[in-house]
Amino acid sequence: MRDCQDAGKSNLTCAFPDGAAPLEAILDAKRFVGVPWYTMHKIFAGLRDAYLHTNDGIALGVLVKLSDWAITHTRNLSDQQFQRMLDTEHGGMNEVLADVYAITGETRFLKLAQQFCHRALLEPLAQARDTLDGLHSNTQIPKVLGFNRLYELTGQEDYGAASHFFWRTVVTRRTFATGGNGDREHFFPPAEFLRHLDSAKTMETCCAYNMLKLTRDLFALDGAAAYADYYERALYNSILASQDPDSGMMTYFQPARPGYLKLYCTPQDSFWCCTGSGMENHAKYGDSIYFHDAGTLYVNLFIASTLAWKEKGLTVTQTTRFPDEDRTRLHLAVHKPINLTLNIRHPSWCRTMTISVNGRRRATSLQPGAYFALNRLWHNGDVVEVHLPMSLRTEALPGHADVVAILYGPIVLAGRLGRKGLTPGADIIVNERTYGDLLNDKVEVPVLAGEPSEIVNQIKPAAGSPLTFQTTGVGRPHDVSLIPYFRIAHERYSLYWKLLKP
Ligand SMILES: [Zn+2]
């Protein structure tokens, strides 16, 4: 890339066969001419990551020159022209330029990052107005990542107000039980959830990917347990659910349509934005288990892992088969005894969390959705055991009390509806244009008879098989077996159930 940049003599390096032409066309685009800044953002972000993760000075050099090219390229635009250019999807250009500023300290890059903030989105969000209906979801989320990064770097309040409000309104009003959002890549009016439930093109995987990035950034700012709760929900039910256990390929949309199935990209012929972000997705299992400040270690997720905190001389080894078991163990190894607070997340789905230290019951937390602080002088070999009992519950589709998803602890359960009409192997071959029309034959999806509170009493665990359940006597015309959505593959399923009055 450096050779290309040097040969071009303009500091531009890009993947366009016709060089800067798309980037010229977009400068004053009155009609759609593609998404060149979206494509450029991937190059900027890749160079940044190569520098940050591998300390590659060549990558940084190319990135700084490319950023200077962007300044030159947009220099003659009026403010109005710049904003019109931003009406077209442009990825996280504001975020990556803010990072270039953070790396170099050069304020010219901060200025450009701020110019790349799309005010048509920033202004309503900063005023706590949700104007997201009909907007392309994954165009907006990266812009908000940039607002939040600029808030971190400048403290300018409209940026922070916008990122916080956006997260809150998307997660509380626009999100399915799995943590995913949208239909056909777009936010829809929350009052229309029921209509979109019939779509095979809901919950684009990139949207979960970017919401998790935003969630992680907001957690780092505020330390609120609600962010960790959402992170767990989307990690297990969107990201872990997105990969084909057989082929390794990944989902684009995750269909809400009852009786549909997950379709995956293919190695040679069919891949999308969600394949690209999907390559990064499965590194997320390790990236947000632990956080710390000066004297506190936050345990956010219950995932088998080893944490080395060198400055403290502390190694934490977490051992668990969560969510197949409802407990986890933290083994602490220290060079010499240290005083430290362990902030253990009490998940919102768990009524009573108990904590034992070295085999003795030490505490019971009755506050779901908060942290339990365990402060003591830790010795080498101390073991903390956390018990997180899970139970079944229903969650209504937003605005529709009689359409529910069934969850066990943090795990969304999907009903197994069989393989009727599917041919072995063929169901992962996907043509993006026909996606959603592949299976027009509808299969019978049972309804459940009963009130939400009663129905969970009629769902029984299967012996010897964790996270596997069976409805008993409430399914019409027949009962259904339930397994985690993340384990469903190559099979029709339903995530939501219509309730009938008994
Ligand atoms: Zn995507």
PDB file of N, CA and C and ligand atoms in Angstrom, residues 38 138 185 204-207 251-253 272-278, ligand 1:
ATOM      1  N   TYR A  38     -17.324   5.111   2.494  1.00  0.00           N
ATOM      2  CA  TYR A  38     -17.521   3.865   3.256  1.00  0.00           C
ATOM      3  C   TYR A  38     -16.366   2.912   2.962  1.00  0.00           C
ATOM      4  N   ASN A 138     -26.977   0.474   9.747  1.00  0.00           N
ATOM      5  CA  ASN A 138     -25.529   0.352   9.857  1.00  0.00           C
ATOM      6  C   ASN A 138     -24.778   1.512   9.203  1.00  0.00           C
ATOM      7  N   GLU A 185     -31.999  -3.934   6.663  1.00  0.00           N
ATOM      8  CA  GLU A 185     -30.908  -3.014   6.998  1.00  0.00           C
ATOM      9  C   GLU A 185     -31.373  -1.675   7.550  1.00  0.00           C
ATOM     10  N   GLU A 204     -29.561  -7.423  10.774  1.00  0.00           N
ATOM     11  CA  GLU A 204     -28.282  -7.523  10.067  1.00  0.00           C
ATOM     12  C   GLU A 204     -27.153  -7.701  11.087  1.00  0.00           C
ATOM     13  N   THR A 205     -26.286  -8.667  10.819  1.00  0.00           N
ATOM     14  CA  THR A 205     -25.259  -9.020  11.806  1.00  0.00           C
ATOM     15  C   THR A 205     -24.290  -7.861  12.064  1.00  0.00           C
ATOM     16  N   CYS A 206     -23.966  -7.074  11.040  1.00  0.00           N
ATOM     17  CA  CYS A 206     -23.099  -5.902  11.236  1.00  0.00           C
ATOM     18  C   CYS A 206     -23.652  -4.952  12.293  1.00  0.00           C
ATOM     19  N   CYS A 207     -24.968  -4.870  12.391  1.00  0.00           N
ATOM     20  CA  CYS A 207     -25.562  -3.927  13.349  1.00  0.00           C
ATOM     21  C   CYS A 207     -25.265  -4.375  14.772  1.00  0.00           C
ATOM     22  N   THR A 251     -23.698 -15.423   9.051  1.00  0.00           N
ATOM     23  CA  THR A 251     -24.981 -14.860   8.630  1.00  0.00           C
ATOM     24  C   THR A 251     -24.821 -13.418   8.165  1.00  0.00           C
ATOM     25  N   TYR A 252     -25.757 -13.009   7.346  1.00  0.00           N
ATOM     26  CA  TYR A 252     -25.944 -11.604   6.965  1.00  0.00           C
ATOM     27  C   TYR A 252     -27.134 -11.120   7.804  1.00  0.00           C
ATOM     28  N   PHE A 253     -28.360 -11.476   7.393  1.00  0.00           N
ATOM     29  CA  PHE A 253     -29.523 -11.220   8.245  1.00  0.00           C
ATOM     30  C   PHE A 253     -29.753 -12.421   9.159  1.00  0.00           C
ATOM     31  N   TRP A 272     -20.768 -10.524   2.128  1.00  0.00           N
ATOM     32  CA  TRP A 272     -21.287  -9.179   2.343  1.00  0.00           C
ATOM     33  C   TRP A 272     -20.438  -8.452   3.359  1.00  0.00           C
ATOM     34  N   CYS A 273     -20.888  -7.197   3.653  1.00  0.00           N
ATOM     35  CA  CYS A 273     -20.344  -6.458   4.788  1.00  0.00           C
ATOM     36  C   CYS A 273     -20.262  -7.345   6.025  1.00  0.00           C
ATOM     37  N   CYS A 274     -21.298  -8.170   6.222  1.00  0.00           N
ATOM     38  CA  CYS A 274     -21.361  -9.005   7.431  1.00  0.00           C
ATOM     39  C   CYS A 274     -20.334 -10.132   7.396  1.00  0.00           C
ATOM     40  N   THR A 275     -19.788 -10.440   6.228  1.00  0.00           N
ATOM     41  CA  THR A 275     -18.677 -11.382   6.181  1.00  0.00           C
ATOM     42  C   THR A 275     -17.418 -10.683   6.689  1.00  0.00           C
ATOM     43  N   GLY A 276     -17.232  -9.446   6.280  1.00  0.00           N
ATOM     44  CA  GLY A 276     -16.060  -8.683   6.735  1.00  0.00           C
ATOM     45  C   GLY A 276     -16.087  -8.449   8.230  1.00  0.00           C
ATOM     46  N   SER A 277     -17.194  -7.876   8.726  1.00  0.00           N
ATOM     47  CA  SER A 277     -17.277  -7.674  10.182  1.00  0.00           C
ATOM     48  C   SER A 277     -17.329  -9.028  10.882  1.00  0.00           C
ATOM     49  N   GLY A 278     -17.864 -10.046  10.180  1.00  0.00           N
ATOM     50  CA  GLY A 278     -17.936 -11.387  10.766  1.00  0.00           C
ATOM     51  C   GLY A 278     -16.572 -11.989  11.027  1.00  0.00           C
TER      52      GLY A 278
HETATM   53 ZN    ZN B   1     -23.550  -6.261   7.233  1.00  0.00          ZN
END
